[in-house]
C-alpha cells in the first residue's frame, strides 16, 4: 500500500474533516502535555492498519512517534500490545478514534480473509477480493485482504476489463466484445469474461479472454468444465497468443470453499472479508 | 442527511475516483444505448442508500432518472423491487457497483440497528450510535442508524465535548474540566462525562455535566445508580442551570440490551450496527 | 481554535492563492537574505491572530520562526510590540500582508467585542455572537469574539437547530417543529426557538425548547417576560426533561446593552463585533 | 467580477462548508415547500452582491430563480426591494444567511467607497483600493470598490511589482531593483516604487518606474513635489520608454481627501472602504 | 477517454484557473452577445481534442452548443472545418485559447503517431506509447496516440509492473523480482522486464514475465533473439502458466521503424509522438 | 518561478496522481535501500526544470537531497552531469519519470527559445511568448522561455487585456473598447490591441493603447508603419498620459526572425518554443 499517493492524502483529509469538523472542543479548552500510549488487542486476529495509524497521528502533529510492535499482516493474540505512541497529548486524543476505527475495520477484514484463505491452504487455489468494497476504502480493504493472505483482483474499472451481460449485448456477442476491448484498452489490460453458462465460457476462451469468471456454478459442474476450458485454451495459441486462461469461481458461499478448492479453478473471488466481517476490538491505553 | 454539503460532494468524487480511476475501460471501448434497470433485494431488511444511489448516477450522467419504489428507512422483503433506473447505459454500468456498495453497506447498518432497537421497544430507552464509524462514512452511517430506528450521538469532536480520563487528568479534576469546556465551547455544546465509577458520575453531575456516560457497568449497578444520579441532578438547579441529566450506558453487549433497557438510562450507545453488521445483498438487474 | 482541521488548511491555501496568484513578481526577480522583523501596534486593542500569522509564515517557508510576545486574547497598548519573526526574507515579504490583514481584522473584532462585553461586566449576562460572519472567516471571527471576552453561539446550521418563522410554518406549529427536530437531530443538538411574541416564547418553552431567542423586544417587556418564562420552564421537568431554558435577547443596539443586562436574560447576541468593527492598525517593521 | 473562475467556485464551497457543516439540522427534520422571498434594505446604500447571492442559491438548488430588481453598483434607499427569490424552501432557508452576509459586507464596502469617491468628484483623482483586504474576499471586495465608484489597484503580488524598502535593500538601490523586475517580470507588469522621500521618488522615476507611491506626505509637500516628478518623467522618454508616471498618494486620512485631491496626484489609495466600513443592513423576507 | 472521471474534472479546473486567473478582464468590461464560430485546420492532420473542447466551453457556460463535424481520430485536410460552436460570446472568447491549445497539441500527437504507425502498416507490429508524457496530460496524450493509430502501454506505475535495473538489484535477481511482484500485485497486473541483454531476456521469460522490453538492440540482434525467446516461452507452460510473451522493442529511432517491424517483435514503444511532435495549427473563426 | 503558490502545489499533486495512481506496484512489492543517482544530458541544450525535480522528489520523500550542478537557465553540453540525487530508493524510482518528463520538456522549450532569441541578439528586440501553452503548464513553460532568454507576455486573461476582433465589435469601435477596459480593469493592467491593418493600429494608439500587436504583417510594411506609430504615440501625451507604445509583431515564422528584428518593433511574440520544440534527452543514472 503506497501512502504517498495523492489519493491517500485526500482520504486522510476526509477522515480528519469528518471527525474534527470545526475543531476538537476539548483540545481548544484544555492544556495538554506529552503522553505515551499503546494499542492492545482485546481479541486475537491478523493486524492491518499500523501504517495508517502512523500517518493519522503524524498529520495531526509531526512530533508524534509511533513504534510498531507488530507489522501489518502479522497475527496477534488477545491482550497483545500492537504499537506504542508518544507525542503531544492533543494529537493522541484527536487521532485515537480515527486511527482505531481504520485499524479495527481493516484488521477485521484481514482476519476474516485469513480464516477463509486457510480453507484453501494447500489447494493451490487463491482467495481473491472483488469490487464490492466500502466506498472510499477500496485500496485499504484490498491491502487488508493481502494482509490476511488473499490476493487482489482488479482495482477498478480502469485496471482490467470485465465483460458482463450488458457489454456483450452492446457488442452483439462475446467475440466482438473481446475484440473491441483489445483494440481500445492498453495492451497490459487483462480481459475477463463473466460467463453464466459453459457455452459462454467456451466462447470467451475462443475469443481470447485472459480470464473467465464462472458465477454461481456448482462444484460438480466446475469439476467437469474447468479441464475442458483449459484444454480449449491450449488449442488457441496460434490464434490468440496465449494457451492459458485464469479461471475464477465466484458466488461461492464461505462454507463451501473446500469443495470449490478441488475443482481446479485458479481463484475463488469473494467479497465476504469485506461484506461479512466484524471489526476486531482494539484499545488505546494511555500511560 | 443533507447531500448539498461540500463534504458530501467531496465524498462522491472520492468514490468515483476510486472505481473509475483513469476511466472505465469497457465504456471507452463499446457503444452503449439507454437502458432500464431495477434494484431487487436478495434478502429482507431496512433500506438505506436510495438518495446516494441517485446522486451517484446523476453525477455520472445528468440524464439518468431514478424512481424510488421505497424510501430510505422503510422495510423491504426478499425479492422486493427497491428502485428503478433509466438512462444512458454507460452511466448505469459505471455507477452500478459504487451505488450498490454504499446501499448494501448502509442497509446492513440500518437493518442491524432495527434489530437492536426492537429489543428496546416500549422501554423508552433509545439506541444511539458512537464515533466508531467507518472512516469517510460517518455521516452516512449515522443516517443509516436513524433509518433503522436509532438516534445519533455527537457527530464529531466539535459537536459536543466528551470528557474522558485524559481530559480530566489535564484539568486536574472533573469540576475544572467541565468548567474549562463551559468557558471555551459554544453555549449550545453539551458536555458529557465518561464515568468509570459511581463516584465519578456523581462528581460529573455536581460539576454540571449535561450527560453521563456509564461505561461497562452491570445492569444491577445501574439499577441502583441511575435513580441516585437523577436525584442528585434535581438538586443542582440553582447552581448549574438544569436539574436533568442524560444518562447513557455503553459497553453493552447486544445480547444484554433488554436487561439494560430496564435500568432507567436514557440511551444505550453501541457501535454494533457498524462494527458487527453484514451487508444486505441487493442486486441491479437490467431490463 | 484548532488549526489542525482540514477546513483551516483549505482556508490557508485560499489566502495564499489570492495574494500570490501565479507567484510573487519581486521574489522571482530578487535575491533575498534572512531577515528579522516585528509587529507593532499603532493603536491599543485586544490581540487576535498570532496563531494564524505563524501558520501563514511557516506555510511559506518552514524555516521561519515566530516568537509571540503577547497571546491571542491579551490587551496591548499603542506602540507595543506583539510578535517577532525571523526567517528567509522572501517568506517574510510574501506573508506580511496576508498575516497582517487577518490579524488586523480579527483584532478589530476582539477589541469591539471587549468593549461591548465590558458593558455587561458584573451582570452575569454573556455577550454572544451570531451567524452574521464574514463568509470564509466564521471560525476565526468566533475565535476573535472569544478573545474579546464574548461567548460563541452555534457554529453553523448543523450545530444546533434554530427554529424560525419558516420552520414553524412548515411543521404547522411550534410543538410539531420542536418534536420533528428532537426526532431527527443528534441528541446533543440544542433546539432554540426564535420568538417574536411572548406567546410564541411560552409555546416554545412548553414544547421543550432548550433556548429562546427574543428578538427586538424592549427591556421593559423582557423584564416582565423573562421571569414568566423561567417559571414556566420550571414546571416542565416531568414532561420534557429539563426545567431550565437559556433566554437570549437579540436585535439589541450596542448603546442599550446596559439596559438589557438588567432584564434577566442569559445572553445578548449581537453581530456588532463583526459587522460594525474597524480593523486595528498593526505594522510589520523589518530590522 | 468573473464568477466562472475556479477560484470563485472554491470560495463558494468554502462558504457552504462553513455554514452547512455536516448538514442543515432543520432541513433534515422538516418537509418544506417552494417559497418566494425578497430582499429589502433597512438603510440606504450602494448595492453589491446580487451576483453572488444568485450563485449561492443556485448551488444549493438549481431550481431557485433570482430576479435582480437592482444591479450591483446601483444606489438604493431605505426600504427598497433589491431582489426576489423563488424556489425550494430548503434552499432559500439554507442560503439566506450566507448570501446576506456577503451582500451586507460588500454593500458596506461599496457604500463607503461611494462616500469617499464623492469627495474626489470633479478633481480627476481616482480613489483606489489596496491589498489590505479581508483574506479570502480580495476579488469580491475589489469588485465592491468598483461598484462604489473606486478603481482597483493591483490584485496580488503577481499582478504588478511594488518595490518597498526591503526589495530596494536586496537590490542595493532603486535603479537595480527596477532593472531586476524589468528583466524578470512579464512585459505588461507595471513597476511601482514606494517612495518615502522626494529623493527616492526622483530616483524611481529616473529608473523608469511606471508608478510612484508617495506614502504619508503632506498635501503641501505633494503640491510642490508632484509637478517636479511629472517634469522629470517628461525628460526620460529616450532612456526608459515613457514620459509619464502614475503618481499615487497613500496614508491619507479620509477626512483629508479633498486636500489631497488638489495636489495633482493621479490616485489616492486607501483601505478605508474595507477596514473602516460597517455592513449595510439588509433583510430577507418570506412571502 | 472517459471525461466523467474526477481526474479529468480536476484537470479542467486547473486549465481554467491557469488562463482565467482572477477573471477575464475583457469579459468583465464588455457586454457580449451570442456568437457562432467554427474551427478550421490550417494544415492537414489527424484530429484529437473535440471532446475536450466541448467540455471546456460547457464548463464556462452550459448554454454553449458544440457540433462535431469530424470525430477524434479522423483525418482532416488543410482548410477543413472541424467543429461549430454557438453560445454566449464571453464563453466562446474565454474558452477559445484553452480549447485550441489542447486540440492543437493533441492533434499534433495524433498526427505524428499516425505517420509513425503508417511505417508499421501490414507488419502486424503495433506502435505503443510510453510513460514519457507531458505531466498532467498523460491520459489525454495516450488518447491522442490511439486516435493516431497507436496502442497504449501501461498508464502508470500502478497499472503493470515494469522491472528495471534497480528493482532487479533490490530483489537480487530477475527470478525473485518477478516472484515478488506476482505475490504482491493484483492478479491482472502484467509483469514486464526491461532486458539489456539477451541473457536477461531469457531469464525473464523463464521467471514468467508477461512482457519483455528489449532496449536499444539492433534489428539484427532482435532478428535472431525474438524467435529464441518465443521458443523459450513455449516451453514454460507447465511451470508458469503461459507459453506466450509480449516482446517489445524500445529505443528505436523513427527512421528505423521499418527495419524493426521485420524483427518479429509485437510492439515498438516510442515516446516520439509526444516528445518530437509539433502542434497542428487550428484556428477558431467567429461568424 | 514561485513554487510556493497553491497553484503549483495543486499541479504537483496532479502529476503524482497521474503516474502513481493507486500506488507504485513495484514499490509495494520490493524492499529498497537508499540510492544515489545523477542526471546526465544526452544532447546539449539549455537547462530548465531543476527546481521542479527537487520539489517532486521531496514530495515523495522528505529525506531526498538534490544537489544542483547547473542552474535553470544555464547551458549544458552532451554528457554533462546536471544534478545529483540521494535518498530512499523508492522515492528515486517513483519520481524519476515525472521529474525527467518535466525537465526534458521544459529544457526543450528553453533550448528552442535560446536558438530563436539568438537570432535577435544585438537587435534590441525581445522574443516573447504567447498564451499558446500546454494546458496545465503555462507558468512552467513561461519560466522555461525566460530560462532560454525570452521574455514573458501576459500570463492569462486577467493579467492584461488584449482586444481582438470580437471585443472591438462588442464595444462598437476601438475607442470605446479601450475606454471600457480603462474604466473596468485595475489601473496597472495594460491594454493591448491586436491590429490587422495599419488603420486599426493608428486608431488604437489614438485610443490610448499601451501595446499594439501587429499580426501577420510583412517586414516591409512594418518598416514603414512602426515609425509612423511611434510618431503618433508621441503626440498623444496630453490626451492619454503616455507618449510611448509597445509594438509587437506576431505571426512571424522563425526563419524570418532576423528580417523582423530590423523593423523597429519592441517584441516579436511567438509560440514556437512551445508548439514546435522537441524534448531534450536527459537520463537518470543510478550509482
Tab-separated table of C-alpha atoms in Angstrom, chain A residues 10 146 151-155 158-160 183-190 192 210-211 237 241-244 246 248 267, chain E residues 10 146 151-155 158-160 183-190 192 210-211 237 241-244 246 248 267:
chain	number	residue	atom	x	y	z
A	10	UNK	CA	-7.116	13.150	0.081
A	146	UNK	CA	-3.431	-9.153	1.193
A	151	UNK	CA	-4.793	-11.780	-3.427
A	152	UNK	CA	-6.201	-8.751	-5.143
A	153	UNK	CA	-8.447	-8.816	-8.142
A	154	UNK	CA	-8.666	-5.751	-10.407
A	155	UNK	CA	-8.564	-2.435	-8.536
A	158	UNK	CA	-9.756	1.041	-15.486
A	159	UNK	CA	-7.496	-1.753	-14.359
A	160	UNK	CA	-8.789	-4.721	-16.306
A	183	UNK	CA	-8.405	-2.623	-29.775
A	184	UNK	CA	-9.145	0.049	-27.217
A	185	UNK	CA	-7.509	-0.843	-23.926
A	186	UNK	CA	-3.810	-0.532	-23.052
A	187	UNK	CA	-2.090	-3.763	-24.019
A	188	UNK	CA	-1.317	-4.835	-20.462
A	189	UNK	CA	-5.011	-4.726	-19.537
A	190	UNK	CA	-6.444	-8.186	-18.998
A	192	UNK	CA	-12.048	-11.199	-18.203
A	210	UNK	CA	-7.373	-13.790	-20.292
A	211	UNK	CA	-9.734	-14.803	-17.528
A	237	UNK	CA	-2.111	-20.395	-29.036
A	241	UNK	CA	-1.419	-15.606	-28.428
A	242	UNK	CA	-1.767	-17.467	-25.158
A	243	UNK	CA	-2.689	-21.006	-24.305
A	244	UNK	CA	-3.602	-20.414	-20.725
A	246	UNK	CA	-7.186	-17.805	-15.457
A	248	UNK	CA	-12.197	-17.930	-11.370
A	267	UNK	CA	-9.117	-18.243	-7.959
E	10	UNK	CA	-9.644	18.347	-11.720
E	146	UNK	CA	-4.922	5.860	-30.013
E	151	UNK	CA	-1.850	1.462	-28.856
E	152	UNK	CA	-1.384	2.317	-25.220
E	153	UNK	CA	1.248	0.846	-22.995
E	154	UNK	CA	0.730	0.864	-19.206
E	155	UNK	CA	-0.942	4.005	-17.874
E	158	UNK	CA	0.118	1.050	-10.666
E	159	UNK	CA	-1.100	-0.440	-13.903
E	160	UNK	CA	1.526	-3.012	-14.739
E	183	UNK	CA	2.870	-12.256	-4.777
E	184	UNK	CA	2.089	-8.613	-4.191
E	185	UNK	CA	0.325	-7.189	-7.236
E	186	UNK	CA	-3.312	-7.730	-8.218
E	187	UNK	CA	-3.525	-10.840	-10.383
E	188	UNK	CA	-4.474	-8.987	-13.583
E	189	UNK	CA	-1.311	-6.867	-13.374
E	190	UNK	CA	1.170	-7.788	-16.097
E	192	UNK	CA	7.256	-6.731	-17.855
E	210	UNK	CA	4.349	-11.422	-19.380
E	211	UNK	CA	6.350	-8.983	-21.439
E	237	UNK	CA	3.579	-23.518	-19.934
E	241	UNK	CA	1.056	-20.796	-16.822
E	242	UNK	CA	1.526	-19.145	-20.185
E	243	UNK	CA	3.525	-20.058	-23.227
E	244	UNK	CA	3.475	-16.689	-24.850
E	246	UNK	CA	4.787	-9.972	-25.480
E	248	UNK	CA	8.638	-5.064	-27.209
E	267	UNK	CA	5.337	-3.808	-30.158
